[in-house]
CSV table of C-alpha atoms in Angstrom, one decimal:
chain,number,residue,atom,x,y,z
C,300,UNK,CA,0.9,7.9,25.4
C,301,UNK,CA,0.8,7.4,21.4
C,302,UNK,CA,-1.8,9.6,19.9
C,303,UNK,CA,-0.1,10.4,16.5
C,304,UNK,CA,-0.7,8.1,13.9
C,305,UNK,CA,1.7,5.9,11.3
C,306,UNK,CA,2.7,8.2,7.9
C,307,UNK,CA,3.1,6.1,4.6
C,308,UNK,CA,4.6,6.3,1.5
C,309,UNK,CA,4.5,4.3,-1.9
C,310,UNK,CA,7.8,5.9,-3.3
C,311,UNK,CA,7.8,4.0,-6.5
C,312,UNK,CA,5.0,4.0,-9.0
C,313,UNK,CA,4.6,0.0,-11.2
C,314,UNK,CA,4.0,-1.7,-14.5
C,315,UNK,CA,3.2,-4.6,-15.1
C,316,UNK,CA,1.2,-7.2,-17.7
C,317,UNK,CA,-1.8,-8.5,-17.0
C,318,UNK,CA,-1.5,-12.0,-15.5
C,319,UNK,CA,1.7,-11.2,-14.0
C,320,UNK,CA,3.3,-10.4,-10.9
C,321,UNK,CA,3.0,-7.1,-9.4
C,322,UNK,CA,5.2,-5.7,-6.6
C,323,UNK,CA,3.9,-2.8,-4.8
C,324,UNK,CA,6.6,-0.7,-2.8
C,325,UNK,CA,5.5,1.0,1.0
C,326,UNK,CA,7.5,2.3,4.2
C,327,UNK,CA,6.0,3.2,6.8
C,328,UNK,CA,7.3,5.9,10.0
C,329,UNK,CA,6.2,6.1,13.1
C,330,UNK,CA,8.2,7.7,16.3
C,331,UNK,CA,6.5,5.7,19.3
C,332,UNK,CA,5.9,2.2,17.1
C,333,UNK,CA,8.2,-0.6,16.8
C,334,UNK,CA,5.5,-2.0,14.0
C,335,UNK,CA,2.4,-1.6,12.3
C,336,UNK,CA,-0.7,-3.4,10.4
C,337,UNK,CA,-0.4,-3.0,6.6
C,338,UNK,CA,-3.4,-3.0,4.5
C,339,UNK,CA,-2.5,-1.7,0.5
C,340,UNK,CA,-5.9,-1.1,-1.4
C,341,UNK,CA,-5.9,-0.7,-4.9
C,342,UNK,CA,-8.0,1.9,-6.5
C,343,UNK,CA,-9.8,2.4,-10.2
C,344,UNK,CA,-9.8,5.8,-11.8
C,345,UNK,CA,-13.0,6.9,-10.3
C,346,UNK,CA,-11.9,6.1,-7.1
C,347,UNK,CA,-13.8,2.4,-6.8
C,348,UNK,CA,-12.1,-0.2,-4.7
C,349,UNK,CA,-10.7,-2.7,-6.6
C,350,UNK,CA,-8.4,-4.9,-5.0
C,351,UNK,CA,-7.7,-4.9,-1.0
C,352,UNK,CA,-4.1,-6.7,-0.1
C,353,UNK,CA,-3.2,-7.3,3.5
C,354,UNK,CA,0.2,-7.2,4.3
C,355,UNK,CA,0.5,-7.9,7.9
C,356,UNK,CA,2.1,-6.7,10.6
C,357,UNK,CA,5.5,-4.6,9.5
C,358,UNK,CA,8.5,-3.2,10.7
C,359,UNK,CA,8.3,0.4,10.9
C,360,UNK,CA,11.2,2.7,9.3
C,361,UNK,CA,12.0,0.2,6.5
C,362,UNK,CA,11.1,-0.5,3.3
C,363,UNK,CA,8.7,-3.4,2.3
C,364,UNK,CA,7.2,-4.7,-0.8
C,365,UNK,CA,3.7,-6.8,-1.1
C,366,UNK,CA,3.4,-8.7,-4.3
C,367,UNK,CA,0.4,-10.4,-6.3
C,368,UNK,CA,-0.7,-12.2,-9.1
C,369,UNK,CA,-2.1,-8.9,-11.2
C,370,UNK,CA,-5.5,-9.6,-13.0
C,371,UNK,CA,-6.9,-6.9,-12.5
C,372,UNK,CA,-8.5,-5.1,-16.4
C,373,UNK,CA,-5.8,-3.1,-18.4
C,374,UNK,CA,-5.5,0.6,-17.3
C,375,UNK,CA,-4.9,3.2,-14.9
C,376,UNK,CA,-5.2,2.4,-11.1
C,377,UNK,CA,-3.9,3.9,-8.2
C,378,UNK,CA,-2.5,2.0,-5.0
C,379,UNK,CA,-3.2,3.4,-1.3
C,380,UNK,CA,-1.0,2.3,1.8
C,381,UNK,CA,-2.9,2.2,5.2
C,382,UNK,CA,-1.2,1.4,8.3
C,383,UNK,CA,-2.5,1.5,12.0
C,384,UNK,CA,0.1,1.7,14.7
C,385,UNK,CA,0.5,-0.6,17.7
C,386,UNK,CA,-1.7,2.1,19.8
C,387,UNK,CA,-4.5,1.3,17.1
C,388,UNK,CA,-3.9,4.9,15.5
C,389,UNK,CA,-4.5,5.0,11.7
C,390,UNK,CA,-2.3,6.8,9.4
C,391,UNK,CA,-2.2,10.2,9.3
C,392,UNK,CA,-0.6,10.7,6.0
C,393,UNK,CA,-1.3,8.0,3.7
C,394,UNK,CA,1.0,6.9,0.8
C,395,UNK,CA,0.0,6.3,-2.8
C,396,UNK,CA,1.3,6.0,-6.4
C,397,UNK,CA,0.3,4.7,-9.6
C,398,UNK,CA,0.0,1.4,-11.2
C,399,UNK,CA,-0.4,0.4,-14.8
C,400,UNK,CA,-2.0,-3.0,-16.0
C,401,UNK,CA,-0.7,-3.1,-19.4
């Protein structure tokens, strides 16, 4: 029985100009799942939700990138990796790092 949840990681932090593309770097680990549901929400400075990206269902134990179209306002944000594992377990550790509109 899987009771332990998924643990991400954004390893790598990104740049980019407004009105191009952004590419957003997440793994996920999990011992018992073969894959795992990938939502990546993007966060403002005071911690509003700004953007929500699915990314589907994912390998575990690799790494995998989700790109978009970046209009969001110049400025700080941060970008959070949720995953839920194929027993419906949410992350236990969740992943984040920074991106810069510029």
């Amino acid at each position: 029985i899987d009771v332990v949840g998924p643990v991400t990681q954004a390893p790598k932090a990104t740049a980019v100009r407004r009105g191009a593309k952004a590419t957003l770097r997440y793994r996920v680990q999990d011992a018992r799942s073969a894959t795992a549901t990938v939502t990546v929400k993007i966060r403002a400075c005071g911690g509003r939700l700004v953007r929500t990206l699915a990314c589907g269902t994912r390998a575990v134990g690799v790494s995998h990138a989700r790109s978009f179209v970046c209009r969001l306002p110049r400025g700080s944000y941060r970008f959070f990796v949720h995953a839920r594992d194929e027993s419906g377990n949410p992350q236990r550790v969740t992943g984040s790092n920074k991106l810069v509109v510029r």
